[in-house]
Short mmCIF file of C-alpha atoms (C1' of nucleotides) in Angstrom, two decimals:
data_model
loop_
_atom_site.label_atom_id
_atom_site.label_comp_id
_atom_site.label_asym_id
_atom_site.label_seq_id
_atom_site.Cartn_x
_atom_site.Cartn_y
_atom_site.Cartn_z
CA UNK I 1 0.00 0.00 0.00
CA UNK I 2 1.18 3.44 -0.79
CA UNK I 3 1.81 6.26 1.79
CA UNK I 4 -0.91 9.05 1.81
CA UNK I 5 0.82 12.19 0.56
CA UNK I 6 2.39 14.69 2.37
CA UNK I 7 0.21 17.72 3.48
CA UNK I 8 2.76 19.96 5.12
CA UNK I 9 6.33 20.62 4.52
CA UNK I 10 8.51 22.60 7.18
CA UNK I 11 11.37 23.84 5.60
CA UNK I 12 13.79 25.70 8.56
CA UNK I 13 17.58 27.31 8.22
CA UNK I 14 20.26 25.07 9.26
CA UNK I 15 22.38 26.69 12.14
CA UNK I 16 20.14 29.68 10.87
CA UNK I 17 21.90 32.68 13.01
CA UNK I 18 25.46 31.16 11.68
CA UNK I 19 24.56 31.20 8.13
CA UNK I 20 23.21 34.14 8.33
CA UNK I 21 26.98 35.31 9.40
CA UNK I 22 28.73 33.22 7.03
CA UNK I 23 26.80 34.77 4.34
CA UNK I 24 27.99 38.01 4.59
CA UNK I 25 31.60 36.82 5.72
CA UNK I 26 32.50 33.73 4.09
CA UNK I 27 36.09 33.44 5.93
CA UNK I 28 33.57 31.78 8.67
CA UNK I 29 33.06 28.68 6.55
CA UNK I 30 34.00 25.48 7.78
CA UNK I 31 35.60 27.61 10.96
CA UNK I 32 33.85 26.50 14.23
CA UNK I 33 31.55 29.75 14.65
CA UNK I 34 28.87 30.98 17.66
CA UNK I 35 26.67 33.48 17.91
CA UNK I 36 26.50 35.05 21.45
CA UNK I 37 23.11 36.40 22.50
CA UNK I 38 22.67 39.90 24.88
CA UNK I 39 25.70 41.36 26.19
CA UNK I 40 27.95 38.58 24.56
CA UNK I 41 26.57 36.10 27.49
CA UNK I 42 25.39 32.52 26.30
CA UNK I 43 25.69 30.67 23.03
CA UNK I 44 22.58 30.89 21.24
CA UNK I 45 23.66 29.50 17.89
CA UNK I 46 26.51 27.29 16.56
CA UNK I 47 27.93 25.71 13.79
CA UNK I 48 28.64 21.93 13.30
CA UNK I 49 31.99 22.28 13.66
CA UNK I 50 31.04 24.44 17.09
CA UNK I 51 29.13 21.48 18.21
CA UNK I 52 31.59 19.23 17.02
CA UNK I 53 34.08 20.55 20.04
CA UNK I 54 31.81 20.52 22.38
CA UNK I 55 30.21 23.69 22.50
CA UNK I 56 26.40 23.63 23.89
CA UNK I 57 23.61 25.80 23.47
CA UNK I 58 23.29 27.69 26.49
CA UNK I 59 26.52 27.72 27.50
CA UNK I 60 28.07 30.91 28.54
CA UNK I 61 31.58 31.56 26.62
CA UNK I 62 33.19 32.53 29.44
CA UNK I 63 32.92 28.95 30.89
CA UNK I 64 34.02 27.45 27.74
CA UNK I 65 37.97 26.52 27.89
CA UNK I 66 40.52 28.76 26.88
CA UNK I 67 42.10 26.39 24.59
CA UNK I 68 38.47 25.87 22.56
CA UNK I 69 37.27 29.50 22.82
CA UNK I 70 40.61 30.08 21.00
CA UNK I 71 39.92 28.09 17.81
CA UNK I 72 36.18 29.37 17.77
CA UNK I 73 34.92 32.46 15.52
CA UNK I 74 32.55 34.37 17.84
CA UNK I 75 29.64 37.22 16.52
CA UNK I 76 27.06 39.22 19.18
CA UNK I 77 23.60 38.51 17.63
CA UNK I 78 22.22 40.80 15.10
CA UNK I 79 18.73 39.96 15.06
CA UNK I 80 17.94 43.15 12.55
CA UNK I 81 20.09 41.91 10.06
CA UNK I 82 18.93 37.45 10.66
CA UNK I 83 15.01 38.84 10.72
CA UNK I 84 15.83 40.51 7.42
CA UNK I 85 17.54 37.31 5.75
CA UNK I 86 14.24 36.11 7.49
CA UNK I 87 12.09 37.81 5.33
CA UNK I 88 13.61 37.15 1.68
CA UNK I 89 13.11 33.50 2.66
CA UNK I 90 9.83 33.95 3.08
CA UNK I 91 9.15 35.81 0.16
CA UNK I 92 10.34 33.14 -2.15
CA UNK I 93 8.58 30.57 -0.63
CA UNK I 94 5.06 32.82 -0.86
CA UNK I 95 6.14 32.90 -5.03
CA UNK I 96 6.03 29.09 -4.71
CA UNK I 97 3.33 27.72 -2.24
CA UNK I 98 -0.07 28.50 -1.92
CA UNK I 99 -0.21 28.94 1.61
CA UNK I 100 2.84 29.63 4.14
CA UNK I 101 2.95 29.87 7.90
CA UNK I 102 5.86 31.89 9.30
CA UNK I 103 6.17 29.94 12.22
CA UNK I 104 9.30 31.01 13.60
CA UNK I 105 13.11 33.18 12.25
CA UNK I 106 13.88 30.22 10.90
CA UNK I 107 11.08 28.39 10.20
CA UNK I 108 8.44 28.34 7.56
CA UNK I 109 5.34 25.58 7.00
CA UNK I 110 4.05 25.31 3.56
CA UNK I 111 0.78 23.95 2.46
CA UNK I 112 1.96 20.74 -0.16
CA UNK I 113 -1.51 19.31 -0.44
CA UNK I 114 -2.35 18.09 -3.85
CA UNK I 115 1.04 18.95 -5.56
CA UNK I 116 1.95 16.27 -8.24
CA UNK I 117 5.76 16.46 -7.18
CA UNK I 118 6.19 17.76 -3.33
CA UNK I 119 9.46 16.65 -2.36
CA UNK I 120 10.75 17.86 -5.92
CA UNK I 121 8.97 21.21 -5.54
CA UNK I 122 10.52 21.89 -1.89
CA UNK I 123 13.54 20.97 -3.43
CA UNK I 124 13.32 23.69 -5.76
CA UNK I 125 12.66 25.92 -2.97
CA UNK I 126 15.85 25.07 -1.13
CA UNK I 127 17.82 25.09 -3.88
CA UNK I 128 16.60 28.81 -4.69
CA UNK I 129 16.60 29.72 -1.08
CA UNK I 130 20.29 28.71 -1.62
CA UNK I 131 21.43 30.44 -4.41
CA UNK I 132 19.60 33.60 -3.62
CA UNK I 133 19.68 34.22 0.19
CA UNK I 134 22.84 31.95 0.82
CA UNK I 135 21.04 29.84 3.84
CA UNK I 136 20.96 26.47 3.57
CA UNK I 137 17.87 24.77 4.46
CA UNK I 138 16.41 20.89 5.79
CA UNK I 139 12.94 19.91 4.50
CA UNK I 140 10.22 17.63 6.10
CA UNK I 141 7.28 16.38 5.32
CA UNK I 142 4.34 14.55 6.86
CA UNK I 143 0.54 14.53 7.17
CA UNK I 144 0.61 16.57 10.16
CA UNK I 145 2.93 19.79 11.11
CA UNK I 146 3.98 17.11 13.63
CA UNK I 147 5.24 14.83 11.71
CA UNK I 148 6.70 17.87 9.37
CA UNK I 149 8.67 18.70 11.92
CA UNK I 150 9.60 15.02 12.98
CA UNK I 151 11.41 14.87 9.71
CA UNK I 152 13.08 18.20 9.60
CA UNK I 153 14.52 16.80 12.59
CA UNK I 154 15.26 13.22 10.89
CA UNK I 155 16.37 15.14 7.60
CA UNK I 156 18.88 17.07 9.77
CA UNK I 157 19.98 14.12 11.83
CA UNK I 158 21.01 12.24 8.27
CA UNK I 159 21.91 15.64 6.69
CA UNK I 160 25.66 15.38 6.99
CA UNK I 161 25.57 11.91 5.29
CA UNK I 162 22.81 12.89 2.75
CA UNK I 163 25.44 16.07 2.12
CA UNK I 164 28.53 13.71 2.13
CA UNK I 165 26.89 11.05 -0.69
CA UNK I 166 25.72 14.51 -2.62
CA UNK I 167 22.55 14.49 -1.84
CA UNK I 168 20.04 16.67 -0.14
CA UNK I 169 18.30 16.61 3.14
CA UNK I 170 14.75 16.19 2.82
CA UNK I 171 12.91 13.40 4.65
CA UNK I 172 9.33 12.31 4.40
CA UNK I 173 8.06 11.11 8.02
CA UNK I 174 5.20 9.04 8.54
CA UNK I 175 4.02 6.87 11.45
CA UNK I 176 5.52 4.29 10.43
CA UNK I 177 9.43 5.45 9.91
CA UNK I 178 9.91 7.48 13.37
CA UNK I 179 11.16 4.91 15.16
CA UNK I 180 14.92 6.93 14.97
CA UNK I 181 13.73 10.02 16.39
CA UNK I 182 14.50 10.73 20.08
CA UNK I 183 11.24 11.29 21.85
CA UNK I 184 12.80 14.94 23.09
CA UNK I 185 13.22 16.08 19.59
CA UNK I 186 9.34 15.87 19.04
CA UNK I 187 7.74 19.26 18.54
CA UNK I 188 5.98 19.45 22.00
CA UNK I 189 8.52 17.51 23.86
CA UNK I 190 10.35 19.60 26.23
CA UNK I 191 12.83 17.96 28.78
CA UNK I 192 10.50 17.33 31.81
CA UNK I 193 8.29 15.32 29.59
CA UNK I 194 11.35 13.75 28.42
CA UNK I 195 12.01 12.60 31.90
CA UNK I 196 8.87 11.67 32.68
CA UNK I 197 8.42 9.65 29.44
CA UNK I 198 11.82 7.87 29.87
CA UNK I 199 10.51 6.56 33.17
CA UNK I 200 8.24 4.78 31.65
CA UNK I 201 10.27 3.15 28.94
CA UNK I 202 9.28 5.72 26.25
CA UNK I 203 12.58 6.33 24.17
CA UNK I 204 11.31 7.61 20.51
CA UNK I 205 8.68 9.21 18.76
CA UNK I 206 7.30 5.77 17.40
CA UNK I 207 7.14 4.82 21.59
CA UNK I 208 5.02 8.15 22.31
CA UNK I 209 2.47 7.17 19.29
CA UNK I 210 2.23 4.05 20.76
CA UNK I 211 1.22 4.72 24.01
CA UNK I 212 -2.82 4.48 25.44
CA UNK I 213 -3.94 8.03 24.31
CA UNK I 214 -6.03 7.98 27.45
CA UNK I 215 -2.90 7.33 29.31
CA UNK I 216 -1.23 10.53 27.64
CA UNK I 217 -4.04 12.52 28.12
CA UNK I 218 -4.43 11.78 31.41
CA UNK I 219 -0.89 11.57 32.45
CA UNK I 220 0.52 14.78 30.46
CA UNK I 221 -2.35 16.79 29.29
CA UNK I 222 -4.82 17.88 26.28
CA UNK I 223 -1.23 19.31 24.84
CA UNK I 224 0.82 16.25 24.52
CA UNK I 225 -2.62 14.03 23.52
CA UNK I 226 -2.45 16.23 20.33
CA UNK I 227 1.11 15.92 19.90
CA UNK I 228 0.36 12.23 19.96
CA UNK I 229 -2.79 12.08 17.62
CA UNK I 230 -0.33 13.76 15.25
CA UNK I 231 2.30 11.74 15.09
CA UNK I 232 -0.31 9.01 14.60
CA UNK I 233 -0.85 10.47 10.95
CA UNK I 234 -4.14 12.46 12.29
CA UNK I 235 -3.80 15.86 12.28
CA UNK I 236 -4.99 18.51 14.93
CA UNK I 237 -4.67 21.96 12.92
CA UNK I 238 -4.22 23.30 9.77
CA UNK I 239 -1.52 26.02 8.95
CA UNK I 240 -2.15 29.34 10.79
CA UNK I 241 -1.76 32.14 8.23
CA UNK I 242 -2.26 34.98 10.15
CA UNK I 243 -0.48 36.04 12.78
CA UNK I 244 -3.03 36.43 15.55
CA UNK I 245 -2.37 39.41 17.99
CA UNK I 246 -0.04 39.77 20.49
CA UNK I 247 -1.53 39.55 24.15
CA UNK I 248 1.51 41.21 25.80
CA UNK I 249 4.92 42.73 24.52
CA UNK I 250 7.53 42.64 26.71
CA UNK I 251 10.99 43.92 26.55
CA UNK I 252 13.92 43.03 28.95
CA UNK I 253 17.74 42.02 29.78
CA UNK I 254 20.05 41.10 31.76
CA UNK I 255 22.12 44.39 32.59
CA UNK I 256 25.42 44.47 31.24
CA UNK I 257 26.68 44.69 35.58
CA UNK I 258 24.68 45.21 38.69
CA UNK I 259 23.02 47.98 38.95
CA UNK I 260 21.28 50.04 42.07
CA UNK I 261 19.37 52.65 39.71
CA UNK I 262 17.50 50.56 36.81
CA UNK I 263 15.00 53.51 36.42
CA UNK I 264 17.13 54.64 32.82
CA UNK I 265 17.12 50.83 31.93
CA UNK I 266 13.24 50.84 32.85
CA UNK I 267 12.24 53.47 30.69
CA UNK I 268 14.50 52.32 27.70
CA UNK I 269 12.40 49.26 27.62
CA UNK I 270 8.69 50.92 28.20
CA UNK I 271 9.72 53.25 24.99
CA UNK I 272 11.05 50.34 22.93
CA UNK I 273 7.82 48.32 24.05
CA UNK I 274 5.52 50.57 23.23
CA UNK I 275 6.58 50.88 19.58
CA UNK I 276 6.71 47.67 19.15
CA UNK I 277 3.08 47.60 20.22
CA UNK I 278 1.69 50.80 17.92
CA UNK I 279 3.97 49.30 15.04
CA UNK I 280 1.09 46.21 15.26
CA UNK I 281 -1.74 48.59 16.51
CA UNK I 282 -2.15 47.60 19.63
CA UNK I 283 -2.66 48.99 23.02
CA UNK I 284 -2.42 48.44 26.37
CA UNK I 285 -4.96 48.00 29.00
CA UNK I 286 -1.91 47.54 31.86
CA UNK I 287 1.45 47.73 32.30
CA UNK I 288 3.99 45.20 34.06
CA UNK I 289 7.23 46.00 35.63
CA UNK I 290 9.95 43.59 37.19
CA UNK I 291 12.92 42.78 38.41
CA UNK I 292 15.53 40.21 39.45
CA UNK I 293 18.87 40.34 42.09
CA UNK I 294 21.67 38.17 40.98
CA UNK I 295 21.50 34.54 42.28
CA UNK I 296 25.18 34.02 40.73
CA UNK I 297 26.08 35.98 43.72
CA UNK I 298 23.85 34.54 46.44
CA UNK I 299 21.83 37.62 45.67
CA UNK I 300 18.55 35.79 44.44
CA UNK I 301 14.87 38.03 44.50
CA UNK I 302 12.18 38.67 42.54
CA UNK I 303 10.26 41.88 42.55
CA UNK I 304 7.29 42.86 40.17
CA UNK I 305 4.20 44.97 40.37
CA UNK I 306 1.32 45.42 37.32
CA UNK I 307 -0.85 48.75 37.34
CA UNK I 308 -4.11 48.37 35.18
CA UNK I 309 -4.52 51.67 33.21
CA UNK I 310 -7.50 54.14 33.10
CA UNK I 311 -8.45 53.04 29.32
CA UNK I 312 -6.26 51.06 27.14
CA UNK I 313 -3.26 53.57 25.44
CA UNK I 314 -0.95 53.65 22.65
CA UNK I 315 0.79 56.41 24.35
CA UNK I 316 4.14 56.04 25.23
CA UNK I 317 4.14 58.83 27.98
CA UNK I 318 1.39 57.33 29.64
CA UNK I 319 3.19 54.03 29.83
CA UNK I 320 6.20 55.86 31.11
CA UNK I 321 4.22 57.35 33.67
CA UNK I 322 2.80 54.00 34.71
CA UNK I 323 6.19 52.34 34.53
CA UNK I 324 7.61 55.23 36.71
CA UNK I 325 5.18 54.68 39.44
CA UNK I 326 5.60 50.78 39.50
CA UNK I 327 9.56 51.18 39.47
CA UNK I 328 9.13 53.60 42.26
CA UNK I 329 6.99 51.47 44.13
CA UNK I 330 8.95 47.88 44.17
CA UNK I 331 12.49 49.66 43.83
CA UNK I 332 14.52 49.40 47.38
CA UNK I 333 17.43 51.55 48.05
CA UNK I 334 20.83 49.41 48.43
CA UNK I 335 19.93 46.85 46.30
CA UNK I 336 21.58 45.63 43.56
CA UNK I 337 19.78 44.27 40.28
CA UNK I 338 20.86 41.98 37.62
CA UNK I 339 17.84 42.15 35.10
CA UNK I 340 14.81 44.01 34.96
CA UNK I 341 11.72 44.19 32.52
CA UNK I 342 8.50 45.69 31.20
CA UNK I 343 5.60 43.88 30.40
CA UNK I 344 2.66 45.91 28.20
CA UNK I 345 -0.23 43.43 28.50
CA UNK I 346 -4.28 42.91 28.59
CA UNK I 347 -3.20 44.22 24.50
CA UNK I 348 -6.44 44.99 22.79
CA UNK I 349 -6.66 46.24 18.98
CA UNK I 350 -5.96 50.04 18.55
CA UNK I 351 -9.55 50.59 16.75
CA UNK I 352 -11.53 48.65 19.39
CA UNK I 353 -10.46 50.41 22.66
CA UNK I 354 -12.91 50.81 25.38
CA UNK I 355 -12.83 54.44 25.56
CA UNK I 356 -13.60 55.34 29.38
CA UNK I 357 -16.30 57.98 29.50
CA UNK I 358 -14.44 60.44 31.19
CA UNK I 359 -10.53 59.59 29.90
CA UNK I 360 -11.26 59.23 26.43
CA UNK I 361 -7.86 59.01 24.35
CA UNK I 362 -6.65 62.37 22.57
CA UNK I 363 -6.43 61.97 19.09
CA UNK I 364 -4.08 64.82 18.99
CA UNK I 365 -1.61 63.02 21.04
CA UNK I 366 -1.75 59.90 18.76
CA UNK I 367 -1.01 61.87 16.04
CA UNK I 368 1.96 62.98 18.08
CA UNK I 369 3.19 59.41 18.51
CA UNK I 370 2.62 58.43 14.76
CA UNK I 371 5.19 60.88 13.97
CA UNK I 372 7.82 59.92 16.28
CA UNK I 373 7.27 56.34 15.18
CA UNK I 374 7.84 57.49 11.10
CA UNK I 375 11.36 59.35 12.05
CA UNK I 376 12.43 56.73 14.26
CA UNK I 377 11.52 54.05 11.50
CA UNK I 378 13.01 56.50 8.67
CA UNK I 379 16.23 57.57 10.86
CA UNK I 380 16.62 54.51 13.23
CA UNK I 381 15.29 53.73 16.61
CA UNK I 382 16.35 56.08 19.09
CA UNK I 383 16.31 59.57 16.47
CA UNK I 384 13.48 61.06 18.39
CA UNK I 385 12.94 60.23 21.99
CA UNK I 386 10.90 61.28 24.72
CA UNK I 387 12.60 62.52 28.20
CA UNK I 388 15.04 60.37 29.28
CA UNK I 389 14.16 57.56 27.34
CA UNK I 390 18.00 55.85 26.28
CA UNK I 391 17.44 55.50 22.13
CA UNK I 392 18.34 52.04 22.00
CA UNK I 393 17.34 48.88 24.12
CA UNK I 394 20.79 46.73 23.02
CA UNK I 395 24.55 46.89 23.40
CA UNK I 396 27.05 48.83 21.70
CA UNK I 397 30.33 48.19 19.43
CA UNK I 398 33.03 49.75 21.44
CA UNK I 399 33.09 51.62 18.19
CA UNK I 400 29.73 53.13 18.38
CA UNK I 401 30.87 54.47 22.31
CA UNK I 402 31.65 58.01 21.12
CA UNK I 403 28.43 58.20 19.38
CA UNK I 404 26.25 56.77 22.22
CA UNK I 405 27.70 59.26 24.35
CA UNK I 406 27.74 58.44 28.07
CA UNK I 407 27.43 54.38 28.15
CA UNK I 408 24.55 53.69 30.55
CA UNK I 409 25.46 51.50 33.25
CA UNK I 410 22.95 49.20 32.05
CA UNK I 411 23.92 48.36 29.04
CA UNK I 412 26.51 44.87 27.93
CA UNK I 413 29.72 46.39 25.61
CA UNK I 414 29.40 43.88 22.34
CA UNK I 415 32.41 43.43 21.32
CA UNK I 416 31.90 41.08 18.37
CA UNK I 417 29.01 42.71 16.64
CA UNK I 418 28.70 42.19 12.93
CA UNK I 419 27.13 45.31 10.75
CA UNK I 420 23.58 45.69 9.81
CA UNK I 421 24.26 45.11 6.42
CA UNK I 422 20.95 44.68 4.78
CA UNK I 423 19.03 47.22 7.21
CA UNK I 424 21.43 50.35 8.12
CA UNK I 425 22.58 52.86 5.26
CA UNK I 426 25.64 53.08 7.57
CA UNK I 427 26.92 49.52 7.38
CA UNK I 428 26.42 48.49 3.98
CA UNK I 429 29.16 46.19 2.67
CA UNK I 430 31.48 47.86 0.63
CA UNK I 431 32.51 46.67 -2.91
CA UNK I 432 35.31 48.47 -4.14
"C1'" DT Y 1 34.67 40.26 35.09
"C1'" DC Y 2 31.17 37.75 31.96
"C1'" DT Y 3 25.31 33.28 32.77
"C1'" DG Y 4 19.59 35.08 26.31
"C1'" DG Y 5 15.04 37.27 25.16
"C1'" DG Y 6 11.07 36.77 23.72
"C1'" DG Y 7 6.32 34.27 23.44
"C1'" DT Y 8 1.99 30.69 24.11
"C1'" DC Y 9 -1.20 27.54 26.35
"C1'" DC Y 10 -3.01 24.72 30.16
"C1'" DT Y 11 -4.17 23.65 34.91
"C1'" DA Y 12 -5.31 24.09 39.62
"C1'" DG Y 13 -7.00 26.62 43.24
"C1'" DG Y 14 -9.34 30.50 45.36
"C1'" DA Y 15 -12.87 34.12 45.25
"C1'" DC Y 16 -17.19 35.18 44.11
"C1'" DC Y 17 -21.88 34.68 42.37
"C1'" DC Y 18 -26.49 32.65 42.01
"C1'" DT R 1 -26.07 19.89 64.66
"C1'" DC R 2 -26.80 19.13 59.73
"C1'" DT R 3 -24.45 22.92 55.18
"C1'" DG R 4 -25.04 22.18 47.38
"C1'" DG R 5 -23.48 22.60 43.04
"C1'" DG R 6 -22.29 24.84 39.05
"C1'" DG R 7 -20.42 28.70 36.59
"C1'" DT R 8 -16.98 32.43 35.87
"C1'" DC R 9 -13.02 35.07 36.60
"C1'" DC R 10 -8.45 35.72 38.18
"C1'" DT R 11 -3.80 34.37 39.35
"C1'" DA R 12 0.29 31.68 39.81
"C1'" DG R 13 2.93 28.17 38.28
"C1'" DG R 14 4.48 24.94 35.05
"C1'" DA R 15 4.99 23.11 30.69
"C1'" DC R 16 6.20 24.08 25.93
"C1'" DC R 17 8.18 26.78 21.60
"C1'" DC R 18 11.99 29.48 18.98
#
DNA sequence: TCTGGGGTCCTAGGACCC
DNA sequence: TCTGGGGTCCTAGGACCC
């Protein structure tokens, strides 16, 4: 009997934050390379030849030997410039697919139902995905995004041999050829499950879909019994092609040192949030600020405090003023802080606000805000600001000091930051 | 010296209401 | 003395994702 065809694909950037950085500077090819995330802190991405050493995700470099961190090519993340590489991907793949969910940086889901060829037509894609964005790409495909996903995981795992004999990685996974995949790389797998699931004898994905689905559902919840039904060939959802609204936006980070005054740090990331939220027309009905001591140095505490608002805002000075009343509130003098954060939340669409009878929002004001938000897009985040507001939420080059001015406690020096090639006018490559 | 930054959903328990 | 049951909302915590 013949497999039913494919109804998904998932096709997802190998080591996507690397190639990203090896396509602007090849000299990192086939050199063990990581991408460090905020203030230079923890791996976040690496190459195979990274891994190959030993390198972890998660790690922090400056745990990593002296005698490894010296044969290893390091870059800060540059999310600007991966979300834009981001973004050509998926406008190839919307020339070639009917339908495509943008599920993640790196990931994209395309609807394959009823194409003659699939896995020659997703091959296509990669190649082109190749030649024109330079990021090599895995392919699965199943019945279910589950099982999609089970062999992007399977295509990667036989990847470097499928490369080796010249071929490419694209694997077709159905319930009946998923007895290779660990049960912790199934989409919906995290590692407690894993534990749990290894207690009782449950090593790979073919073990899960063979379990009593009672016994899942009862055991691990409604999530996991849909994991299951879909790697049972049955599927549970259909692509989402909209991206539904945000219910919060939150901005935070570890601070580049302790730090006794976060207030600066605090408003930084109520300005950057709020942006964020009018560039998706939202607004917020309430406001959430934290932060965190340092429990590397015994200095472990949580503080936060949320402050509905009068009627939901786009306003950025009324979140400041809300985010200057909650820092007030929860900070103590004498302590120290490691990380801090702002939370907008309760996020309702711009157009539908609740206006409170006797608050109603100013248009006048929002007119204000639209402009700031079309020079800050036009001139870069930070052009126009309001009060003290810092005009930018990440690190610096040490070569950017002098035109940051004062560094802000706050903020982590990156020191191995690659230019925003495709999105700053600044730091376009130079051909001679 | 230096330890990521976002998100979502589900569940259980308490408060409250009728 | 004896003391229901169901619905909703909220919150905190725990699991997951990238």
């Amino acid at each position: 009997m013949s497999e039913p065809a494919p109804r998904f694909a998932l096709i997802d950037g190998n080591t996507f934050y690397v190639s990203c950085e090896r396509m602007w500077d090849p000299s990192l090819l086939g050199v063990p390379t990581v991408v460090l995330g905020n203030g230079d802190g923890c791996c976040i991405a690496l190459s195979p030849e990274a891994k190959a050493l030993g390198l972890k995700i998660g790690t922090p470099i400056f745990q990593v030997p002296e005698d490894i961190r010296k044969q290893v090519q390091v870059r800060s993340a540059n999310f600007a410039l991966y979300g834009d590489m981001s973004a050509r991907i998926v406008t190839i793949l919307r020339e070639m697919f009917p339908r495509v969910e943008v599920y993640s940086i790196d990931e994209n889901f395309v609807d394959i139902e009823g194409i003659a060829d699939p896995v020659a037509l997703c091959l296509e894609a990669r190649e082109r995905i190749l030649q024109w964005v330079g990021i090599p790409c895995c392919v699965g495909l199943g019945i279910t995004r589950t099982l999609a996903k089970a062999g992007n995981k399977l295509a990667k795992n036989q990847s470097k041999r499928a490369i080796h004999a010249g071929r490419l990685a694209v694997f077709h996974a159905t319930p009946d050829n998923i007895h290779n995949l660990p049960v912790e790389d199934v989409w919906g797998v995290g590692r407690q499950f894993a534990k749990r699931l290894a207690k009782e004898g449950v090593e790979t994905a073919a073990d899960l879909a063979a379990l009593p689905a009672e016994h899942v559902r009862a055991q691990y919840g409604v999530v996991l019994a849909r994991t299951q039904t879909e790697l049972r060939g049955i599927p549970c959802g259909d692509l989402e092609l909209e991206e539904p609204d945000r219910q919060q936006i939150i901005v935070s980070r570890m601070f580049g040192r302790d730090v006794t005054d976060p207030m600066d740090a605090l408003v930084t990331f109520a300005t950057v949030a709020a942006e964020k939220m009018r560039g998706r027309g939202l607004a917020a009905s309430a406001v959430w600020v934290w932060l965190d001591g340092n429990p590397h140095k015994g200095n472990g505490f949580h503080v936060s405090r949320t402050v509905p608002l009068p009627f939901p805002t786009q306003d950025t000075r009324d979140v400041l003023l809300a985010v200057r009343w909650l820092a007030k509130s929860i900070i103590k003098p004498g302590q120290a802080f490691k990380r801090g954060g702002v939370g907008l939340v309760d996020l309702v669409r711009g157009g539908q606000r609740q206006a409170d009878f006797f608050s109603a929002p100013d248009p006048r004001r929002e007119r204000g805000m639209e402009v700031l938000d079309r020079i800050n897009a036009k001139y870069g985040r930070g052009t126009l600001g309001l009060g003290a507001a810092g005009w930018r939420v990440g690190g610096v080059r040490p070569d950017q000091v002098k035109r940051h001015g004062g560094e802000a406690q706050w903020r982590p020096m990156l020191k191995s930051l690659s230019p925003s090639y495709t999105t700053k006018w600044d730091e376009l490559i130079r051909v001679r």
